[in-house]
Amino acid sequence: MADTKREIERKYESDDAALPDLTRVRGVASVRDRGVTHLDATYHDTADLRLAASSVTLRRRTGGADAGWHLKFPVAPGVRDEIRAPLSDTLPDELAALIRSRVRDRDVRPVVRLRSDRDVRHLLDDQDRLLAEVSVDTVHAERLTGEGGEARWTEIEVELADDGDPDFLDKVEKRLRKAGVRPSASASKLARALAETDPESESASKSSAHEGAPGTPPATAPEAAPRHKHRPRPDGTPVTAGDHVLAYVRAQRDALVELDPAVRQDVPDAVHRMRVATRRLRSTFRSFRGLLDRTVTDPVSADLKWLATELGADRDQEVLAERLTQALGRLPADQVNGPVAERLAAWSEARHHGAHHQLLAVLDSRRHLRLLDTLDALLADPPLRKKAAARPDKVLAKAVAKDFGKLSRLVEHALELPPGTERDTALHEARKKTKRTRYAAEAAAPALGGPAEEAVRDMKALQGLLGDHQDSVMARRTLRELAAVAHAAGESDFTYGVLHAGEAHRARVAEEALPEAWRSISREFPF
């Protein structure tokens, strides 16, 4: 069974391996020598180093107190989540699943071996509590692929104690710098090993530059230069309308890949964020049809719709369960009859377990992995139309305005309908169009600035209003189902009726607020 540990550390190098007197660090009462440990770690990756290029490391290590398999994901500079599994001869299935979105169907094999002699010291406070662990590592790196290569170096590593104050590392660094110790040029041993055992390799250089840096594009199929005439500047800054759209598409592709492990681990909100990424991609392909060839993007949109539907089964249940649980908690005790909380919890757990199990199968499916490969190929050879080479200001603004025009017609139609099922459906369609307009404005914001950012804020506000209404519709449907089950079991259905009435009231409030909110938005919308 794997477990996760948040690792906060900094790496340094020096012209000599001597440490300064660390008792002079504020808060350190004593330094305890823990002796020397021999560590032997074999790092695994694909032949094209997909994990290293996406700032992920996978190793099998012996020696020390935490021998076993370690999989590390970047969180922030100097911060990684380390997922550990017991020592075994082969990669544990649970870790293999967590890297699947990055490696796809590629084989994972040993690429680098690092043998280190680690001289460890513990920094303790006046109550003998651990503040940080400081080690001096003498490293021998051996490349296990190609023609091989070896490198040797010594580095200093400072790792914060569990639940420690990250500011303490600043105090340690201040003392180290005064002694001539400097931050390491490489963020990890693997990055340095790849660079120094194969210095001519482009992929190794990229790994050295990006290892540990969040937000690095995942290692996927190499992206060729776009086919259109105008290309981003050397620093990656988009120039044309097509550049801006592709930058937004690339960000959502990255989100799908990077969120995959969190969804598998059932991290709160991960399913929602992945679902939003699929929606943003679909909306981008539709909003900017004038820039992208539909014969290429339409099939991708179909797969994205499928993925969003599969993600929705878990997400919709999660939203409903939270909404109903909170509403139940607000009721006075005399309005709660029967085991309502228990029935709601059982319904939520059963639905979630089934939905999550199905979602894992989806993430492992050939269709999903093929979708990720297709997105890589689309970015490698973008299907841009002639208009994509134009300046972004007019082209992107026109696309946002077009989406808003469609939204206007949907909202006006919904407001003309009497309260009821038909209006509920119309408002739901308006909500979906609101999201599309918002995502188009998000894609345009880097080029259009303030007006697009204002449009995003307007659409978020409208989305919130319409979303609360739709959530009420779904909550009332669920309450009717739960009430029927409770009644059949001989339980009181009174409380379900009370909750149903409360949800109906919330829907009316949203509907009553909509006309004024819409007048304000439509009057001041910047496009």
XYZ file of C-alpha atoms in Angstrom:
527
model
C 0.000 0.000 0.000
C 1.461 3.372 -1.038
C 1.572 6.389 1.233
C 2.221 10.057 0.457
C 4.650 12.455 2.118
C 5.059 16.176 1.415
C 8.763 16.833 0.906
C 10.115 20.375 1.335
C 13.824 20.620 0.702
C 16.616 22.717 -0.772
C 19.860 21.647 -2.393
C 23.231 23.381 -2.281
C 26.782 22.992 -3.502
C 30.095 24.166 -2.211
C 33.748 24.107 -3.148
C 34.302 21.855 -0.150
C 32.049 19.440 1.718
C 32.392 21.066 5.144
C 29.305 22.397 6.879
C 29.391 25.610 8.926
C 28.381 25.670 12.584
C 24.591 25.273 12.264
C 23.939 25.901 15.951
C 24.244 29.567 14.957
C 20.981 29.248 13.009
C 18.238 30.952 15.018
C 16.061 28.339 16.723
C 18.656 25.556 16.594
C 19.723 24.398 20.056
C 21.817 21.421 18.987
C 23.054 19.472 15.982
C 22.998 15.689 16.270
C 25.232 13.560 14.050
C 23.206 10.602 12.684
C 26.073 8.918 10.870
C 26.595 7.883 7.259
C 24.071 5.862 5.232
C 24.713 4.238 1.854
C 21.847 4.744 -0.622
C 21.498 2.947 -3.942
C 18.753 4.290 -6.206
C 17.797 3.292 -9.739
C 15.697 5.864 -11.576
C 13.169 4.661 -14.123
C 11.772 6.483 -17.147
C 10.799 5.998 -20.776
C 13.404 5.969 -23.518
C 12.564 9.599 -24.357
C 12.582 10.638 -20.667
C 8.909 11.587 -20.472
C 8.842 11.616 -16.678
C 11.950 13.756 -16.303
C 10.649 16.263 -18.848
C 7.457 16.672 -16.821
C 9.355 17.083 -13.534
C 8.360 13.651 -12.221
C 10.846 11.159 -10.771
C 10.416 7.435 -10.194
C 13.055 5.450 -8.371
C 13.679 2.158 -6.612
C 15.987 2.714 -3.657
C 17.690 0.513 -1.108
C 19.429 1.686 2.031
C 18.217 4.169 4.604
C 14.988 4.164 6.568
C 12.675 4.536 3.565
C 13.853 1.840 1.168
C 11.293 1.119 -1.518
C 9.730 2.695 -4.596
C 9.404 6.490 -4.592
C 7.332 8.514 -7.062
C 7.668 12.302 -6.798
C 5.371 14.958 -8.272
C 6.228 18.693 -8.224
C 4.016 20.980 -6.148
C 6.035 24.221 -6.023
C 9.731 25.143 -6.226
C 11.468 22.964 -3.661
C 8.231 21.175 -2.756
C 7.241 17.726 -3.970
C 4.752 15.054 -2.992
C 6.508 11.731 -2.593
C 4.380 8.614 -2.945
C 6.040 5.547 -1.472
C 5.468 1.855 -2.022
C 7.222 -1.154 -0.432
C 10.383 -2.511 -1.983
C 9.765 -5.048 -4.747
C 11.534 -6.290 -7.855
C 9.018 -4.766 -10.271
C 7.183 -1.445 -10.404
C 4.054 -1.638 -8.204
C 0.797 -1.428 -10.142
C -0.476 1.494 -8.042
C 2.556 3.614 -9.022
C 2.392 2.493 -12.644
C -1.179 3.791 -12.784
C -0.125 7.201 -11.462
C 2.323 7.781 -14.328
C 0.106 6.370 -17.097
C -1.080 9.750 -18.393
C 2.559 10.701 -18.970
C 4.075 7.484 -20.277
C 0.953 6.142 -22.082
C 1.919 2.791 -23.667
C 5.690 3.354 -23.493
C 7.887 0.982 -21.516
C 9.432 2.271 -18.302
C 12.976 1.072 -17.710
C 16.083 1.925 -15.645
C 17.869 5.008 -16.947
C 20.191 6.213 -14.171
C 21.741 4.664 -11.078
C 22.779 6.916 -8.200
C 24.876 5.612 -5.320
C 25.280 8.076 -2.472
C 27.068 8.148 0.844
C 24.812 10.353 2.974
C 26.302 12.002 6.067
C 23.253 13.101 8.083
C 22.801 15.698 10.829
C 19.578 16.615 12.630
C 18.901 20.202 13.634
C 17.027 20.185 16.967
C 15.292 22.884 18.999
C 15.613 23.433 22.762
C 13.042 20.678 23.387
C 14.935 18.177 21.250
C 12.373 18.343 18.427
C 13.519 17.887 14.850
C 13.535 21.086 12.781
C 15.308 19.855 9.663
C 17.637 17.202 8.372
C 20.893 18.319 6.765
C 22.919 15.860 4.746
C 26.147 15.952 2.813
C 25.797 13.549 -0.105
C 28.751 12.158 -2.032
C 27.163 10.979 -5.261
C 28.269 8.577 -8.001
C 25.938 8.698 -11.029
C 25.908 6.078 -13.777
C 23.787 6.323 -16.909
C 22.194 2.986 -17.794
C 21.137 3.744 -21.366
C 22.943 4.430 -24.613
C 26.695 4.528 -24.322
C 26.439 5.252 -20.642
C 28.520 7.745 -18.733
C 29.485 8.531 -15.171
C 29.676 11.584 -12.958
C 30.629 12.342 -9.364
C 29.843 15.299 -7.129
C 29.070 16.349 -3.578
C 25.991 18.295 -2.564
C 24.262 19.527 0.559
C 20.568 18.852 1.093
C 18.340 20.456 3.730
C 14.924 18.847 4.245
C 12.315 20.390 6.511
C 10.864 18.210 9.245
C 7.272 17.053 8.869
C 4.867 19.898 9.711
C 7.808 22.277 10.030
C 7.754 25.999 9.267
C 9.072 26.587 5.722
C 10.518 29.925 6.886
C 13.048 27.947 8.900
C 14.753 26.929 5.673
C 15.427 30.614 4.953
C 17.317 30.851 8.232
C 19.419 27.812 7.396
C 20.131 29.143 3.914
C 21.248 32.499 5.306
C 23.818 30.718 7.449
C 24.984 28.488 4.578
C 25.391 31.435 2.218
C 27.535 33.275 4.760
C 29.809 30.235 4.749
C 30.140 30.313 0.946
C 27.596 27.584 0.210
C 25.403 28.349 -2.835
C 22.103 26.957 -4.135
C 22.558 24.048 -6.500
C 22.307 24.761 -10.212
C 20.244 21.566 -10.553
C 17.020 21.049 -8.668
C 17.586 17.310 -8.209
C 20.237 14.631 -8.343
C 18.522 13.045 -11.328
C 18.583 16.311 -13.274
C 22.291 16.704 -12.642
C 22.996 13.066 -13.458
C 21.173 13.301 -16.780
C 23.058 16.456 -17.686
C 26.519 15.302 -16.614
C 26.385 11.736 -17.892
C 25.124 12.819 -21.322
C 25.929 16.562 -21.648
C 25.221 16.657 -25.389
C 21.690 15.341 -25.003
C 18.994 17.988 -25.515
C 16.507 16.086 -23.390
C 18.991 15.941 -20.509
C 19.522 19.691 -20.679
C 15.781 20.271 -20.527
C 15.457 17.955 -17.563
C 18.199 19.821 -15.741
C 16.528 23.136 -16.394
C 13.024 22.098 -15.417
C 13.278 19.310 -12.880
C 11.087 20.218 -9.938
C 9.493 23.248 -11.567
C 5.692 23.040 -11.562
C 3.857 23.973 -14.702
C 6.408 22.414 -17.039
C 4.695 20.947 -20.099
C 4.373 17.181 -19.842
C 6.732 15.045 -21.854
C 4.655 14.041 -24.822
C 5.303 13.618 -28.497
C 7.890 16.226 -29.583
C 6.087 19.339 -30.735
C 7.188 20.437 -34.173
C 7.154 24.056 -35.262
C 3.636 25.172 -36.180
C 2.750 25.111 -39.845
C 1.506 28.695 -39.898
C 3.828 31.472 -40.951
C 3.933 33.459 -37.711
C 5.454 31.732 -34.713
C 5.730 32.682 -31.036
C 8.744 34.732 -30.081
C 11.827 32.843 -28.834
C 10.665 33.347 -25.238
C 7.360 31.627 -26.083
C 5.252 34.792 -26.119
C 2.305 34.327 -28.521
C 2.190 36.669 -31.528
C -0.732 35.737 -33.751
C -4.341 34.885 -32.986
C -3.487 31.231 -33.595
C -0.585 31.404 -31.141
C -2.901 32.578 -28.365
C -5.474 29.887 -29.025
C -2.807 27.172 -29.126
C -1.313 28.418 -25.847
C -4.725 27.992 -24.214
C -5.167 24.534 -25.749
C -1.704 23.517 -24.543
C -2.503 24.638 -20.987
C -5.640 22.490 -20.921
C -3.815 19.489 -22.380
C -1.242 19.871 -19.633
C -4.005 20.036 -17.020
C -5.524 16.752 -18.232
C -2.153 15.033 -17.911
C -1.128 16.575 -14.602
C -4.480 16.042 -12.855
C -4.654 12.355 -13.741
C -2.759 11.127 -10.627
C -4.866 13.337 -8.334
C -8.095 11.992 -9.829
C -6.868 8.438 -9.351
C -6.013 9.195 -5.718
C -9.446 10.742 -5.172
C -7.988 14.138 -4.208
C -10.816 16.613 -3.470
C -11.756 18.821 -6.438
C -9.439 16.953 -8.842
C -12.329 15.495 -10.856
C -13.919 18.931 -11.128
C -10.712 20.523 -12.365
C -10.138 17.819 -14.959
C -13.716 18.151 -16.158
C -13.265 21.907 -16.519
C -10.143 21.309 -18.634
C -12.132 19.090 -21.008
C -14.847 21.741 -21.255
C -12.325 24.474 -21.939
C -10.828 22.442 -24.758
C -14.206 21.703 -26.345
C -15.263 25.328 -26.026
C -12.013 26.544 -27.565
C -12.427 24.296 -30.579
C -15.985 25.586 -31.089
C -15.413 29.264 -30.325
C -12.397 29.529 -32.612
C -13.606 27.455 -35.541
C -12.476 30.225 -37.840
C -8.893 29.581 -36.773
C -8.864 25.788 -36.434
C -9.730 23.160 -39.023
C -12.941 21.444 -37.887
C -12.147 18.243 -39.743
C -9.342 17.786 -37.205
C -10.918 19.258 -34.065
C -14.457 17.851 -34.311
C -13.390 14.220 -33.677
C -11.281 15.417 -30.749
C -14.280 17.315 -29.365
C -16.360 14.133 -29.530
C -13.820 12.301 -27.367
C -13.618 15.245 -24.980
C -17.400 15.196 -24.596
C -17.220 11.497 -23.766
C -14.537 12.134 -21.142
C -16.477 15.030 -19.609
C -19.554 12.814 -19.323
C -17.590 10.108 -17.541
C -16.059 12.674 -15.177
C -19.476 14.198 -14.569
C -20.915 11.054 -13.007
C -18.576 11.461 -10.044
C -18.501 15.257 -9.950
C -22.269 15.818 -10.085
C -22.802 13.377 -7.241
C -20.084 15.093 -5.198
C -21.703 18.522 -5.640
C -25.166 17.232 -4.762
C -23.987 15.367 -1.673
C -22.196 18.443 -0.337
C -25.166 20.711 -1.069
C -27.744 18.440 0.580
C -25.535 17.701 3.591
C -25.055 21.414 4.237
C -28.782 22.105 3.823
C -29.613 19.313 6.257
C -27.147 20.714 8.771
C -28.918 24.081 8.705
C -32.324 22.629 9.641
C -33.530 22.900 13.258
C -33.668 19.598 15.103
C -37.477 19.474 15.144
C -37.525 19.395 11.327
C -35.279 16.355 11.040
C -37.343 13.176 11.269
C -35.781 9.786 10.752
C -32.268 8.689 9.746
C -31.948 11.309 6.996
C -28.249 12.016 7.541
C -27.415 8.309 7.541
C -29.416 7.637 4.379
C -27.841 10.630 2.633
C -24.338 9.479 3.632
C -24.996 5.931 2.462
C -26.368 7.198 -0.870
C -23.359 9.458 -1.338
C -20.801 6.767 -0.495
C -22.409 4.130 -2.698
C -22.713 6.475 -5.675
C -19.177 7.809 -5.240
C -17.590 4.372 -4.911
C -19.233 3.119 -8.065
C -18.493 6.301 -10.024
C -14.846 6.387 -8.954
C -14.295 2.746 -9.851
C -15.735 3.395 -13.309
C -13.625 6.520 -13.709
C -10.407 4.583 -13.053
C -11.333 2.240 -15.880
C -11.928 5.234 -18.139
C -8.506 6.728 -17.362
C -6.866 3.396 -18.207
C -8.890 2.913 -21.381
C -7.387 2.932 -24.843
C -9.806 5.676 -25.875
C -8.593 8.056 -23.161
C -4.899 7.438 -23.811
C -5.492 7.830 -27.536
C -7.196 11.166 -26.828
C -4.072 12.401 -25.021
C -1.898 11.269 -27.917
C -4.218 13.046 -30.350
C -3.963 16.296 -28.409
C -0.176 15.979 -28.498
C -0.277 15.481 -32.260
C -2.621 18.450 -32.703
C -0.202 20.703 -30.842
C 2.781 19.273 -32.702
C 1.210 20.041 -36.077
C -1.587 22.574 -35.450
C -4.515 22.486 -37.918
C -4.544 26.269 -38.292
C -6.532 28.053 -40.952
C -5.362 31.160 -42.794
C -7.088 33.513 -40.369
C -4.933 32.169 -37.502
C -1.959 34.176 -38.802
C -3.815 37.470 -38.240
C -3.262 39.866 -35.355
C -5.134 38.660 -32.280
C -7.013 41.822 -31.280
C -9.828 41.824 -33.837
C -9.987 38.080 -34.471
C -10.219 37.018 -30.826
C -12.556 39.859 -29.873
C -14.902 38.887 -32.696
C -15.017 35.278 -31.469
C -15.873 36.360 -27.911
C -18.553 38.735 -29.190
C -20.071 35.975 -31.306
C -20.354 33.648 -28.313
C -21.892 36.425 -26.256
C -24.458 37.073 -28.974
C -25.565 33.433 -28.826
C -25.707 33.641 -25.042
C -27.896 36.749 -25.238
C -30.488 34.956 -27.332
C -30.599 32.018 -24.911
C -30.997 34.197 -21.824
C -33.674 36.367 -23.418
C -35.582 33.251 -24.466
C -35.383 31.765 -20.954
C -36.642 34.993 -19.364
C -39.695 34.950 -21.609
C -40.754 31.496 -20.415
C -42.941 30.911 -17.342
C -41.377 29.116 -14.358
C -41.264 25.369 -14.873
C -39.440 22.551 -16.601
C -39.104 24.335 -19.940
C -37.530 27.384 -18.312
C -35.230 25.170 -16.219
C -33.964 23.545 -19.414
C -33.511 26.908 -21.136
C -31.558 28.311 -18.193
C -29.332 25.235 -18.190
C -28.549 25.793 -21.883
C -27.766 29.435 -21.101
C -25.434 28.303 -18.337
C -23.482 26.116 -20.770
C -23.187 28.988 -23.225
C -22.035 31.254 -20.382
C -19.156 28.890 -19.732
C -18.219 28.852 -23.395
C -18.171 32.642 -23.545
C -16.073 32.745 -20.388
C -13.527 30.270 -21.743
C -13.259 32.176 -25.036
C -12.549 35.344 -23.047
C -9.955 33.484 -20.958
C -8.133 32.390 -24.101
C -8.229 35.962 -25.415
C -7.217 37.656 -22.154
C -3.421 37.534 -22.676
C -3.897 39.378 -25.983
C -6.837 41.679 -25.173
C -6.102 42.482 -21.542
C -8.653 44.409 -19.468
C -11.770 44.011 -21.639
C -11.352 40.230 -21.817
C -10.652 40.026 -18.095
C -13.825 42.023 -17.448
C -15.749 39.619 -19.664
C -14.394 36.684 -17.674
C -15.571 38.274 -14.416
C -19.036 38.956 -15.846
C -19.395 35.396 -17.089
C -18.214 33.929 -13.784
C -20.865 35.935 -11.951
C -23.592 34.860 -14.365
C -22.347 31.272 -14.264
C -22.631 31.293 -10.478
C -26.234 32.485 -10.596
C -27.291 30.012 -13.265
C -25.270 27.247 -11.628
C -27.065 27.671 -8.316
C -30.369 27.392 -10.157
C -29.325 24.204 -11.973
C -27.941 22.668 -8.782
C -31.327 23.293 -7.183
C -33.066 21.515 -10.053
C -30.823 18.476 -9.635
C -31.092 18.550 -5.830
C -34.893 18.487 -5.956
C -34.813 15.515 -8.313
C -32.497 13.640 -5.956
C -34.618 14.501 -2.911
C -37.705 13.068 -4.573
C -35.824 9.826 -5.227
C -34.503 9.625 -1.657
C -37.922 10.373 -0.224
C -39.455 7.521 -2.218
C -36.809 5.100 -0.944
C -37.288 6.276 2.647
C -41.079 5.983 2.382
C -40.781 2.433 1.004
C -38.575 1.565 3.993
C -41.228 2.817 6.411
C -39.329 6.006 7.308
C -40.700 9.525 7.483
C -40.292 11.540 4.284
C -41.092 14.843 6.017
C -37.512 16.151 6.103
C -37.006 15.444 2.418
C -40.040 17.614 1.744
C -38.612 20.419 3.877
C -35.317 20.250 1.979
C -37.202 20.165 -1.320
C -39.075 23.340 -0.389
C -35.806 25.025 0.534
C -34.301 24.132 -2.835
C -37.377 25.443 -4.649
C -36.960 28.728 -2.784
C -33.297 28.972 -3.816
C -34.299 28.451 -7.432
C -36.884 31.249 -7.221
C -34.317 33.597 -5.698
C -31.920 32.889 -8.554
C -34.633 33.391 -11.172
C -35.752 36.660 -9.592
C -32.167 37.963 -9.504
C -31.445 37.021 -13.105
C -33.221 39.853 -15.013
C -31.378 42.656 -13.226
C -28.067 40.806 -13.320
C -28.470 40.197 -17.033
C -29.382 43.819 -17.773
C -26.224 44.955 -16.005
C -23.994 42.469 -17.819
C -25.461 42.972 -21.276
C -25.366 46.761 -20.933
C -21.676 46.868 -19.990
C -20.252 43.805 -21.759
C -16.997 45.011 -23.391
C -17.373 43.184 -26.729
